[in-house]
mmCIF file of C-alpha atoms and ligand atoms in Angstrom:
data_model
loop_
_atom_site.group_PDB
_atom_site.id
_atom_site.type_symbol
_atom_site.label_atom_id
_atom_site.label_comp_id
_atom_site.label_asym_id
_atom_site.label_seq_id
_atom_site.Cartn_x
_atom_site.Cartn_y
_atom_site.Cartn_z
ATOM 1 C CA MET A 352 43.571 5.840 16.092
ATOM 2 C CA PRO A 353 40.872 5.857 18.753
ATOM 3 C CA LYS A 354 39.864 9.355 19.762
ATOM 4 C CA ALA A 355 38.657 9.970 23.270
ATOM 5 C CA GLN A 356 36.007 12.440 22.200
ATOM 6 C CA LEU A 357 34.425 9.825 19.895
ATOM 7 C CA GLN A 358 34.747 6.870 22.279
ATOM 8 C CA TYR A 359 31.079 7.040 23.257
ATOM 9 C CA LEU A 360 30.100 6.156 19.690
ATOM 10 C CA THR A 361 32.137 2.953 19.880
ATOM 11 C CA THR A 362 30.466 2.152 23.200
ATOM 12 C CA GLU A 363 27.071 2.666 21.612
ATOM 13 C CA LEU A 364 27.964 0.360 18.694
ATOM 14 C CA ASN A 365 29.144 -2.333 21.095
ATOM 15 C CA ARG A 366 25.845 -2.076 22.869
ATOM 16 C CA LEU A 367 24.068 -2.725 19.559
ATOM 17 C CA ARG A 368 26.334 -5.754 18.999
ATOM 18 C CA ASP A 369 25.485 -7.110 22.462
ATOM 19 C CA GLN A 370 21.783 -6.735 21.727
ATOM 20 C CA LYS A 371 22.258 -8.441 18.340
ATOM 21 C CA LEU A 372 20.956 -5.272 16.665
ATOM 22 C CA TYR A 373 24.171 -4.471 14.855
ATOM 23 C CA GLN A 374 23.762 -4.712 11.099
ATOM 24 C CA LYS A 375 26.431 -4.945 8.477
ATOM 25 C CA LEU A 376 25.588 -3.343 5.142
ATOM 26 C CA ARG A 377 24.806 -5.848 2.431
ATOM 27 C CA VAL A 378 26.662 -4.965 -0.745
ATOM 28 C CA LEU A 379 24.916 -5.379 -4.108
ATOM 29 C CA GLU A 380 27.425 -6.522 -6.714
ATOM 30 C CA SER A 381 25.078 -6.770 -9.702
ATOM 31 C CA GLU A 382 22.240 -4.691 -11.074
ATOM 32 C CA GLN A 383 19.160 -4.395 -8.834
ATOM 33 C CA LEU A 384 17.229 -7.439 -10.118
ATOM 34 C CA PRO A 385 14.727 -10.069 -8.865
ATOM 35 C CA VAL A 386 17.723 -12.381 -8.451
ATOM 36 C CA SER A 387 20.787 -10.337 -7.537
ATOM 37 C CA ARG A 388 24.278 -10.942 -6.189
ATOM 38 C CA PHE A 389 24.806 -9.552 -2.683
ATOM 39 C CA ASP A 390 28.043 -10.212 -0.770
ATOM 40 C CA GLY A 391 29.130 -12.766 -3.340
ATOM 41 C CA LYS A 392 25.881 -14.761 -3.223
ATOM 42 C CA GLU A 393 23.051 -15.049 -5.751
ATOM 43 C CA VAL A 394 19.791 -14.579 -3.866
ATOM 44 C CA ILE A 395 16.102 -14.110 -4.624
ATOM 45 C CA ASN A 396 15.801 -10.434 -3.837
ATOM 46 C CA LEU A 397 12.762 -9.513 -1.735
ATOM 47 C CA SER A 398 14.277 -6.339 -0.322
ATOM 48 C CA SER A 399 14.299 -3.706 -3.038
ATOM 49 C CA ASN A 400 11.681 -1.033 -3.724
ATOM 50 C CA ASN A 401 12.209 -1.607 -7.434
ATOM 51 C CA TYR A 402 8.520 -2.507 -7.810
ATOM 52 C CA LEU A 403 8.363 -2.383 -11.582
ATOM 53 C CA GLY A 404 11.889 -3.465 -12.407
ATOM 54 C CA LEU A 405 12.614 -0.050 -13.922
ATOM 55 C CA THR A 406 16.171 0.195 -12.533
ATOM 56 C CA THR A 407 17.285 -1.830 -15.536
ATOM 57 C CA HIS A 408 14.637 -0.915 -18.133
ATOM 58 C CA PRO A 409 16.310 -0.531 -21.573
ATOM 59 C CA LEU A 410 14.518 2.740 -22.434
ATOM 60 C CA LEU A 411 15.517 4.361 -19.126
ATOM 61 C CA LYS A 412 19.160 3.319 -19.575
ATOM 62 C CA LYS A 413 19.200 4.630 -23.146
ATOM 63 C CA LYS A 414 17.722 8.005 -22.126
ATOM 64 C CA ALA A 415 20.248 8.369 -19.294
ATOM 65 C CA ILE A 416 23.170 7.717 -21.615
ATOM 66 C CA GLU A 417 21.824 10.120 -24.253
ATOM 67 C CA ALA A 418 21.406 12.824 -21.602
ATOM 68 C CA ILE A 419 24.993 12.363 -20.426
ATOM 69 C CA GLU A 420 26.272 12.656 -24.014
ATOM 70 C CA LYS A 421 24.241 15.804 -24.609
ATOM 71 C CA TYR A 422 24.284 17.575 -21.224
ATOM 72 C CA GLY A 423 27.171 16.082 -19.200
ATOM 73 C CA VAL A 424 27.109 14.342 -15.846
ATOM 74 C CA GLY A 425 26.189 17.118 -13.425
ATOM 75 C CA SER A 426 24.038 20.221 -13.180
ATOM 76 C CA GLY A 427 26.724 22.255 -11.420
ATOM 77 C CA ALA A 428 24.463 24.401 -9.227
ATOM 78 C CA VAL A 429 21.311 24.552 -7.140
ATOM 79 C CA ARG A 430 18.032 25.022 -8.976
ATOM 80 C CA THR A 431 17.654 28.674 -7.915
ATOM 81 C CA ILE A 432 21.066 29.782 -9.234
ATOM 82 C CA ALA A 433 22.305 28.090 -12.415
ATOM 83 C CA GLY A 434 21.187 24.483 -11.892
ATOM 84 C CA THR A 435 17.761 24.437 -13.562
ATOM 85 C CA MET A 436 18.171 22.572 -16.836
ATOM 86 C CA THR A 437 15.632 22.033 -19.631
ATOM 87 C CA LEU A 438 15.313 18.427 -18.477
ATOM 88 C CA HIS A 439 14.328 19.470 -14.945
ATOM 89 C CA MET A 440 11.518 21.616 -16.296
ATOM 90 C CA ALA A 441 10.448 18.865 -18.701
ATOM 91 C CA LEU A 442 10.316 16.350 -15.830
ATOM 92 C CA GLU A 443 8.194 18.651 -13.679
ATOM 93 C CA GLU A 444 5.770 19.192 -16.561
ATOM 94 C CA LYS A 445 5.666 15.455 -17.230
ATOM 95 C CA ILE A 446 4.832 14.695 -13.589
ATOM 96 C CA ALA A 447 2.157 17.404 -13.383
ATOM 97 C CA ARG A 448 0.439 16.043 -16.506
ATOM 98 C CA PHE A 449 0.732 12.441 -15.322
ATOM 99 C CA LYS A 450 -0.731 13.277 -11.909
ATOM 100 C CA ASN A 451 -3.337 15.591 -13.414
ATOM 101 C CA VAL A 452 -2.387 18.549 -11.183
ATOM 102 C CA GLU A 453 -1.490 22.181 -11.879
ATOM 103 C CA ALA A 454 2.204 21.945 -11.124
ATOM 104 C CA SER A 455 5.004 19.906 -9.599
ATOM 105 C CA VAL A 456 8.506 20.467 -8.233
ATOM 106 C CA VAL A 457 11.261 17.877 -8.156
ATOM 107 C CA PHE A 458 13.563 17.436 -5.165
ATOM 108 C CA GLN A 459 16.776 15.452 -4.788
ATOM 109 C CA SER A 460 14.918 12.710 -2.893
ATOM 110 C CA GLY A 461 11.553 11.813 -1.441
ATOM 111 C CA PHE A 462 13.076 12.558 1.948
ATOM 112 C CA THR A 463 13.953 16.133 1.041
ATOM 113 C CA ALA A 464 10.590 16.576 -0.718
ATOM 114 C CA ASN A 465 8.732 15.794 2.516
ATOM 115 C CA ALA A 466 11.064 17.508 4.949
ATOM 116 C CA GLY A 467 11.522 20.587 2.742
ATOM 117 C CA THR A 468 7.828 20.993 2.007
ATOM 118 C CA VAL A 469 6.460 20.599 5.529
ATOM 119 C CA GLN A 470 9.107 22.941 6.888
ATOM 120 C CA ALA A 471 8.396 25.570 4.225
ATOM 121 C CA VAL A 472 4.614 25.480 4.436
ATOM 122 C CA LEU A 473 4.139 25.503 8.244
ATOM 123 C CA GLY A 474 5.492 27.821 10.905
ATOM 124 C CA ARG A 475 5.928 27.999 14.656
ATOM 125 C CA GLU A 476 2.325 29.079 15.330
ATOM 126 C CA ASP A 477 0.755 26.306 13.190
ATOM 127 C CA ILE A 478 -0.450 22.770 13.954
ATOM 128 C CA ILE A 479 0.339 19.455 12.270
ATOM 129 C CA ILE A 480 -1.868 16.396 12.712
ATOM 130 C CA SER A 481 0.135 13.297 11.825
ATOM 131 C CA ASP A 482 -0.344 9.490 11.757
ATOM 132 C CA GLU A 483 1.957 7.797 14.266
ATOM 133 C CA LEU A 484 3.504 5.583 11.574
ATOM 134 C CA ASN A 485 4.347 8.387 9.153
ATOM 135 C CA HIS A 486 7.762 8.212 7.526
ATOM 136 C CA ALA A 487 10.845 9.671 9.200
ATOM 137 C CA SER A 488 11.115 12.387 6.541
ATOM 138 C CA ILE A 489 7.650 13.668 7.515
ATOM 139 C CA ILE A 490 8.547 13.587 11.190
ATOM 140 C CA ASP A 491 11.753 15.531 10.532
ATOM 141 C CA GLY A 492 9.899 18.079 8.402
ATOM 142 C CA CYS A 493 7.350 18.550 11.179
ATOM 143 C CA ARG A 494 10.109 19.129 13.718
ATOM 144 C CA LEU A 495 11.964 21.540 11.458
ATOM 145 C CA SER A 496 8.789 23.577 10.925
ATOM 146 C CA ARG A 497 8.576 24.105 14.729
ATOM 147 C CA ALA A 498 4.812 23.783 14.452
ATOM 148 C CA GLU A 499 2.885 22.023 17.195
ATOM 149 C CA ILE A 500 2.705 18.309 16.345
ATOM 150 C CA LYS A 501 -0.331 16.219 17.267
ATOM 151 C CA VAL A 502 0.048 12.512 16.555
ATOM 152 C CA PHE A 503 -2.959 10.210 16.164
ATOM 153 C CA PRO A 504 -2.858 6.401 16.521
ATOM 154 C CA HIS A 505 -2.256 4.570 13.252
ATOM 155 C CA LYS A 506 -5.177 5.038 10.818
ATOM 156 C CA ASP A 507 -7.503 6.010 13.681
ATOM 157 C CA VAL A 508 -9.947 8.374 11.986
ATOM 158 C CA GLU A 509 -11.965 8.974 15.164
ATOM 159 C CA ALA A 510 -8.897 9.923 17.178
ATOM 160 C CA CYS A 511 -7.866 12.234 14.362
ATOM 161 C CA GLU A 512 -11.266 13.917 14.385
ATOM 162 C CA LYS A 513 -11.100 14.288 18.158
ATOM 163 C CA ILE A 514 -7.866 16.258 17.811
ATOM 164 C CA LEU A 515 -9.365 18.391 15.038
ATOM 165 C CA ARG A 516 -12.402 19.147 17.177
ATOM 166 C CA GLU A 517 -10.208 20.181 20.086
ATOM 167 C CA ILE A 518 -8.212 22.627 17.973
ATOM 168 C CA SER A 519 -11.125 23.838 15.841
ATOM 169 C CA GLY A 520 -11.200 27.208 17.598
ATOM 170 C CA ARG A 521 -7.595 27.983 16.779
ATOM 171 C CA ASN A 522 -7.199 30.224 13.792
ATOM 172 C CA VAL A 523 -3.848 28.896 12.497
ATOM 173 C CA HIS A 524 -2.722 26.854 9.497
ATOM 174 C CA LYS A 525 -3.407 23.166 10.053
ATOM 175 C CA LEU A 526 -1.810 20.325 8.128
ATOM 176 C CA LEU A 527 -3.273 16.808 8.110
ATOM 177 C CA ILE A 528 -0.528 14.522 6.874
ATOM 178 C CA THR A 529 -0.280 10.797 6.191
ATOM 179 C CA ASP A 530 1.639 8.229 4.204
ATOM 180 C CA GLY A 531 -0.554 6.838 1.404
ATOM 181 C CA VAL A 532 0.944 3.361 1.871
ATOM 182 C CA PHE A 533 2.883 2.713 5.076
ATOM 183 C CA SER A 534 6.368 1.482 4.405
ATOM 184 C CA MET A 535 6.746 -1.036 7.222
ATOM 185 C CA GLU A 536 3.164 -2.410 7.321
ATOM 186 C CA GLY A 537 2.182 -2.249 3.666
ATOM 187 C CA ASP A 538 -1.295 -1.027 4.574
ATOM 188 C CA ILE A 539 -3.188 1.861 2.953
ATOM 189 C CA ALA A 540 -4.267 5.045 4.752
ATOM 190 C CA PRO A 541 -8.035 5.648 5.184
ATOM 191 C CA LEU A 542 -7.828 8.519 2.716
ATOM 192 C CA PRO A 543 -11.503 9.122 1.881
ATOM 193 C CA ASP A 544 -12.203 9.640 5.606
ATOM 194 C CA LEU A 545 -9.100 11.751 6.239
ATOM 195 C CA VAL A 546 -9.783 13.934 3.214
ATOM 196 C CA ARG A 547 -13.334 14.512 4.418
ATOM 197 C CA LEU A 548 -12.001 15.516 7.833
ATOM 198 C CA ALA A 549 -9.482 17.888 6.267
ATOM 199 C CA GLU A 550 -12.305 19.512 4.297
ATOM 200 C CA ASN A 551 -14.622 19.756 7.286
ATOM 201 C CA TYR A 552 -12.001 21.239 9.577
ATOM 202 C CA GLY A 553 -10.201 23.481 7.102
ATOM 203 C CA CYS A 554 -6.864 21.607 7.042
ATOM 204 C CA ILE A 555 -4.274 21.418 4.321
ATOM 205 C CA MET A 556 -4.328 17.746 3.240
ATOM 206 C CA MET A 557 -0.950 16.215 2.373
ATOM 207 C CA ILE A 558 -0.215 12.629 1.314
ATOM 208 C CA ASP A 559 3.151 10.942 0.924
ATOM 209 C CA ASP A 560 2.772 8.463 -1.915
ATOM 210 C CA ALA A 561 6.324 7.088 -1.852
ATOM 211 C CA HIS A 562 5.165 3.461 -1.877
ATOM 212 C CA SER A 563 2.071 4.064 -3.981
ATOM 213 C CA SER A 564 3.593 5.892 -6.966
ATOM 214 C CA GLY A 565 3.786 3.322 -9.758
ATOM 215 C CA VAL A 566 1.888 0.838 -7.592
ATOM 216 C CA LEU A 567 -1.681 2.034 -6.895
ATOM 217 C CA GLY A 568 -4.158 3.864 -9.143
ATOM 218 C CA LYS A 569 -4.510 3.891 -12.932
ATOM 219 C CA ASN A 570 -1.058 3.434 -14.518
ATOM 220 C CA GLY A 571 0.377 3.758 -11.009
ATOM 221 C CA ARG A 572 -0.889 7.303 -10.455
ATOM 222 C CA GLY A 573 -1.035 6.801 -6.690
ATOM 223 C CA THR A 574 -3.566 6.775 -3.873
ATOM 224 C CA VAL A 575 -5.436 9.917 -4.915
ATOM 225 C CA ASP A 576 -6.350 8.213 -8.176
ATOM 226 C CA HIS A 577 -6.928 4.869 -6.416
ATOM 227 C CA PHE A 578 -9.582 6.448 -4.160
ATOM 228 C CA ASN A 579 -10.814 8.920 -6.793
ATOM 229 C CA LEU A 580 -9.958 11.947 -4.635
ATOM 230 C CA HIS A 581 -8.857 14.193 -7.491
ATOM 231 C CA ASP A 582 -8.758 17.921 -6.648
ATOM 232 C CA ARG A 583 -9.396 17.169 -2.972
ATOM 233 C CA VAL A 584 -5.797 16.657 -1.809
ATOM 234 C CA ASP A 585 -3.743 19.843 -1.542
ATOM 235 C CA ILE A 586 -0.239 18.414 -1.578
ATOM 236 C CA GLN A 587 0.886 15.055 -2.972
ATOM 237 C CA VAL A 588 4.432 13.844 -2.533
ATOM 238 C CA GLY A 589 5.928 11.019 -4.553
ATOM 239 C CA THR A 590 9.317 9.446 -4.909
ATOM 240 C CA LEU A 591 11.358 8.804 -8.038
ATOM 241 C CA SER A 592 13.573 6.389 -6.083
ATOM 242 C CA LYS A 593 11.260 3.405 -5.723
ATOM 243 C CA ALA A 594 8.951 2.232 -8.516
ATOM 244 C CA ILE A 595 10.295 4.936 -10.846
ATOM 245 C CA GLY A 596 13.671 3.235 -10.555
ATOM 246 C CA ALA A 597 16.053 6.199 -10.287
ATOM 247 C CA LEU A 598 16.348 8.862 -7.590
ATOM 248 C CA GLY A 599 14.415 11.879 -6.422
ATOM 249 C CA GLY A 600 11.163 13.095 -4.990
ATOM 250 C CA TYR A 601 8.410 15.382 -6.175
ATOM 251 C CA VAL A 602 5.610 17.520 -4.829
ATOM 252 C CA CYS A 603 2.342 18.166 -6.682
ATOM 253 C CA SER A 604 0.076 21.082 -5.861
ATOM 254 C CA THR A 605 -1.234 24.362 -7.236
ATOM 255 C CA HIS A 606 0.930 26.678 -9.388
ATOM 256 C CA ASP A 607 1.361 29.099 -6.532
ATOM 257 C CA ALA A 608 2.129 26.485 -3.901
ATOM 258 C CA ILE A 609 4.868 25.079 -6.150
ATOM 259 C CA ASP A 610 6.169 28.569 -6.916
ATOM 260 C CA PHE A 611 6.270 29.191 -3.158
ATOM 261 C CA LEU A 612 8.365 26.018 -2.686
ATOM 262 C CA TYR A 613 10.754 27.296 -5.402
ATOM 263 C CA HIS A 614 11.312 30.268 -3.077
ATOM 264 C CA ARG A 615 11.221 28.682 0.367
ATOM 265 C CA ALA A 616 11.953 24.919 0.361
ATOM 266 C CA ARG A 617 15.445 24.687 1.781
ATOM 267 C CA PRO A 618 16.668 21.537 -0.053
ATOM 268 C CA PHE A 619 15.548 23.142 -3.324
ATOM 269 C CA LEU A 620 17.422 26.353 -2.528
ATOM 270 C CA PHE A 621 20.530 24.964 -0.886
ATOM 271 C CA SER A 622 21.327 21.584 -2.457
ATOM 272 C CA THR A 623 22.393 20.890 -6.039
ATOM 273 C CA SER A 624 19.824 19.616 -8.522
ATOM 274 C CA HIS A 625 19.747 16.217 -10.213
ATOM 275 C CA PRO A 626 22.272 15.262 -12.850
ATOM 276 C CA PRO A 627 20.582 15.520 -16.275
ATOM 277 C CA SER A 628 20.770 11.732 -16.706
ATOM 278 C CA VAL A 629 18.541 11.206 -13.665
ATOM 279 C CA ALA A 630 15.959 13.707 -14.914
ATOM 280 C CA ALA A 631 15.958 12.043 -18.358
ATOM 281 C CA THR A 632 15.591 8.604 -16.766
ATOM 282 C CA CYS A 633 12.580 9.735 -14.753
ATOM 283 C CA ILE A 634 10.860 11.273 -17.771
ATOM 284 C CA ALA A 635 11.261 7.953 -19.566
ATOM 285 C CA ALA A 636 9.902 6.093 -16.524
ATOM 286 C CA PHE A 637 6.644 8.060 -16.647
ATOM 287 C CA GLU A 638 6.423 7.250 -20.370
ATOM 288 C CA VAL A 639 6.746 3.569 -19.462
ATOM 289 C CA LEU A 640 3.954 3.898 -16.883
ATOM 290 C CA GLU A 641 1.738 5.478 -19.537
ATOM 291 C CA THR A 642 2.506 2.961 -22.281
ATOM 292 C CA GLU A 643 3.157 -0.298 -20.397
ATOM 293 C CA PRO A 644 0.439 -0.496 -17.713
ATOM 294 C CA GLN A 645 0.712 -4.293 -17.883
ATOM 295 C CA ILE A 646 3.841 -4.013 -15.706
ATOM 296 C CA VAL A 647 1.698 -2.639 -12.869
ATOM 297 C CA GLU A 648 -0.819 -5.459 -13.391
ATOM 298 C CA LYS A 649 2.003 -7.997 -13.210
ATOM 299 C CA LEU A 650 3.151 -6.451 -9.931
ATOM 300 C CA TRP A 651 -0.294 -7.037 -8.433
ATOM 301 C CA GLU A 652 -0.538 -10.607 -9.805
ATOM 302 C CA ASN A 653 2.782 -11.406 -8.147
ATOM 303 C CA THR A 654 1.670 -9.656 -4.967
ATOM 304 C CA ARG A 655 -1.492 -11.755 -4.712
ATOM 305 C CA PHE A 656 0.390 -14.990 -5.390
ATOM 306 C CA PHE A 657 3.112 -14.307 -2.811
ATOM 307 C CA LYS A 658 0.839 -12.906 -0.117
ATOM 308 C CA ASP A 659 -1.546 -15.877 -0.429
ATOM 309 C CA GLY A 660 1.440 -18.197 -0.174
ATOM 310 C CA LEU A 661 2.710 -16.548 3.010
ATOM 311 C CA LYS A 662 -0.727 -16.685 4.605
ATOM 312 C CA LYS A 663 -1.199 -20.353 3.685
ATOM 313 C CA LEU A 664 2.104 -21.121 5.394
ATOM 314 C CA GLY A 665 0.695 -19.538 8.550
ATOM 315 C CA PHE A 666 2.895 -16.452 8.728
ATOM 316 C CA ASN A 667 1.667 -13.317 10.485
ATOM 317 C CA THR A 668 1.566 -10.763 7.662
ATOM 318 C CA GLY A 669 -0.075 -8.009 9.720
ATOM 319 C CA MET A 670 -2.312 -5.528 7.940
ATOM 320 C CA SER A 671 -0.624 -5.527 4.550
ATOM 321 C CA GLU A 672 -2.685 -4.742 1.424
ATOM 322 C CA THR A 673 0.128 -3.943 -1.019
ATOM 323 C CA PRO A 674 3.321 -5.501 -2.448
ATOM 324 C CA ILE A 675 5.027 -4.751 0.895
ATOM 325 C CA THR A 676 4.330 -7.771 3.079
ATOM 326 C CA PRO A 677 5.888 -7.935 6.530
ATOM 327 C CA VAL A 678 6.397 -11.304 8.186
ATOM 328 C CA ILE A 679 6.113 -10.400 11.855
ATOM 329 C CA VAL A 680 8.017 -12.580 14.313
ATOM 330 C CA GLY A 681 8.088 -10.279 17.375
ATOM 331 C CA ASP A 682 11.575 -10.520 18.811
ATOM 332 C CA ALA A 683 14.258 -8.442 17.089
ATOM 333 C CA ALA A 684 17.047 -10.981 17.549
ATOM 334 C CA LEU A 685 14.793 -13.683 16.053
ATOM 335 C CA ALA A 686 13.922 -11.453 13.085
ATOM 336 C CA HIS A 687 17.592 -10.868 12.375
ATOM 337 C CA GLU A 688 18.375 -14.585 12.731
ATOM 338 C CA PHE A 689 15.497 -15.430 10.368
ATOM 339 C CA SER A 690 16.805 -12.931 7.834
ATOM 340 C CA LEU A 691 20.362 -14.238 8.165
ATOM 341 C CA GLN A 692 19.396 -17.883 7.705
ATOM 342 C CA LEU A 693 17.155 -17.014 4.777
ATOM 343 C CA PHE A 694 20.059 -15.240 3.149
ATOM 344 C CA GLN A 695 22.303 -18.255 3.617
ATOM 345 C CA ALA A 696 19.548 -20.331 2.002
ATOM 346 C CA GLY A 697 19.302 -17.965 -0.975
ATOM 347 C CA VAL A 698 16.514 -15.491 -0.087
ATOM 348 C CA PHE A 699 17.182 -11.873 0.824
ATOM 349 C CA ALA A 700 14.498 -10.340 3.060
ATOM 350 C CA GLN A 701 15.752 -7.686 5.443
ATOM 351 C CA GLY A 702 15.181 -8.020 9.180
ATOM 352 C CA ILE A 703 13.709 -4.878 10.739
ATOM 353 C CA GLY A 704 13.527 -4.082 14.445
ATOM 354 C CA TYR A 705 13.320 -1.163 16.823
ATOM 355 C CA PRO A 706 13.444 1.822 16.267
ATOM 356 C CA THR A 707 12.142 1.372 12.702
ATOM 357 C CA VAL A 708 9.198 -0.639 14.080
ATOM 358 C CA PRO A 709 7.936 -0.804 17.706
ATOM 359 C CA VAL A 710 9.568 -3.145 20.249
ATOM 360 C CA GLY A 711 7.962 -6.601 20.014
ATOM 361 C CA LYS A 712 6.908 -6.079 16.374
ATOM 362 C CA ALA A 713 10.187 -7.049 14.722
ATOM 363 C CA ARG A 714 9.841 -8.602 11.330
ATOM 364 C CA ILE A 715 11.340 -9.394 8.043
ATOM 365 C CA ARG A 716 9.945 -7.303 5.244
ATOM 366 C CA THR A 717 9.273 -8.782 1.823
ATOM 367 C CA ILE A 718 8.609 -6.790 -1.329
ATOM 368 C CA VAL A 719 7.779 -8.524 -4.584
ATOM 369 C CA THR A 720 8.294 -6.854 -7.926
ATOM 370 C CA ALA A 721 6.644 -7.148 -11.333
ATOM 371 C CA THR A 722 9.774 -8.836 -12.666
ATOM 372 C CA HIS A 723 9.946 -11.795 -10.267
ATOM 373 C CA THR A 724 8.978 -15.033 -12.011
ATOM 374 C CA ARG A 725 6.487 -17.476 -10.506
ATOM 375 C CA ASP A 726 9.328 -19.976 -9.996
ATOM 376 C CA GLU A 727 11.363 -17.426 -8.066
ATOM 377 C CA LEU A 728 8.462 -16.528 -5.802
ATOM 378 C CA ALA A 729 7.494 -20.183 -5.246
ATOM 379 C CA GLY A 730 11.140 -20.957 -4.475
ATOM 380 C CA ALA A 731 11.267 -18.105 -1.964
ATOM 381 C CA LEU A 732 8.128 -19.451 -0.254
ATOM 382 C CA ASP A 733 9.654 -22.939 0.012
ATOM 383 C CA THR A 734 12.830 -21.553 1.534
ATOM 384 C CA MET A 735 10.899 -19.370 3.975
ATOM 385 C CA LYS A 736 8.860 -22.389 5.049
ATOM 386 C CA SER A 737 11.856 -24.590 5.836
ATOM 387 C CA VAL A 738 13.864 -21.860 7.602
ATOM 388 C CA ALA A 739 10.841 -20.720 9.629
ATOM 389 C CA GLU A 740 10.043 -24.284 10.695
ATOM 390 C CA LYS A 741 13.635 -24.753 11.825
ATOM 391 C CA LEU A 742 13.399 -21.540 13.899
ATOM 392 C CA ARG A 743 9.912 -22.535 15.157
ATOM 393 C CA ILE A 744 8.366 -19.369 13.720
ATOM 394 C CA ILE A 745 5.606 -21.439 12.098
HETATM 395 C C1 PLP B 115 11.253 5.840 0.971
HETATM 396 C C2 PLP B 115 10.289 6.799 1.506
HETATM 397 C C3 PLP B 115 10.534 8.172 1.424
HETATM 398 C C4 PLP B 115 11.841 8.713 0.935
HETATM 399 O O1 PLP B 115 12.003 8.582 -0.438
HETATM 400 P P1 PLP B 115 13.477 8.657 -1.053
HETATM 401 O O2 PLP B 115 13.243 9.083 -2.447
HETATM 402 O O3 PLP B 115 14.084 7.305 -0.903
HETATM 403 O O4 PLP B 115 14.225 9.678 -0.268
HETATM 404 C C5 PLP B 115 9.544 9.034 1.851
HETATM 405 N N1 PLP B 115 8.389 8.583 2.364
HETATM 406 C C6 PLP B 115 8.126 7.266 2.476
HETATM 407 C C7 PLP B 115 6.804 6.815 3.023
HETATM 408 C C8 PLP B 115 9.074 6.328 2.048
HETATM 409 O O5 PLP B 115 8.819 5.033 2.180
#
């Protein structure tokens, strides 16, 4: 039954339909694979963040099942009451060793890791300096902290320094925060320069490595390893939901900073911890990163092949340097039409428009994985060529 007090939501949805911005959820009916079945159709899947194909890795599945048999399906409480299990502690130790840091804490998601950490660490009197393209979870964390937020243009080191110079007289906590790899552009933050600025101006340096964990650095250790910035970044966030193949987020820092988050990060205190199967899966994923580095190499081989192919076809791939390659078409309705026709032709690449990306920068976003075959990627390029020519995109 329609309810008068909710009518405005229906109006808003109709407005999205009129603007061709309404999106129906695509339903995955198989495992998350390089070729998957969505909405009854087998398609080459260029839309997952399953960079290393770990969602279906035999060892991860086995460890999840064993954990269910031994520990059940749920943790039954938040971490700070009765919901810290041996497996949670083992995962945090595993991550800290892998990342070569003092300590780590695991959150329910990368989103809660960012939002919970920024909110806990900064207060009303403090200042956050943030790249304009930082992820929504960082933006929400900044807002929740109530600190003053100063945004610098994307990757603009000079503009960032200008802000830092202006606030250099203010004796408050300052946080310089950036994505390591930007999720819509696929480009890498200028970390050596930003880290130097953070050091010079006495800022806490925080990096969100959601799209770099398992992708950049030795064995997929992330951007800090990629740029050799060990011990110079105060807080590193990563996700367990993308390349790691399961679900969750983590924060790496000093013992005391992590202990502080145990006491003050609201998602940690007020939301139930991971089921044991998820923790066991993630532990196994880090073992795979340590023992099967060739998967990461394969990811980059596929990335080079696909990116070169897109460029040769004349697509605008923006500033991408990683397995995330946007194909920018400009108009949102055109991006959604491109995505729709690609899907009908057997390639799934999601259309993305405002507000996820700026007006006029609408795109489809492609992400290759280590498990795509050459034939699949070449087939996707062929399909993209013919659909784009039909739509006069190239
Ligand atoms: C996906 C993403 C997150 C959130 O991670 P989840 O584990 O999916 O919640 C955080 N930051 C960035 C940059 C991301 O791309």
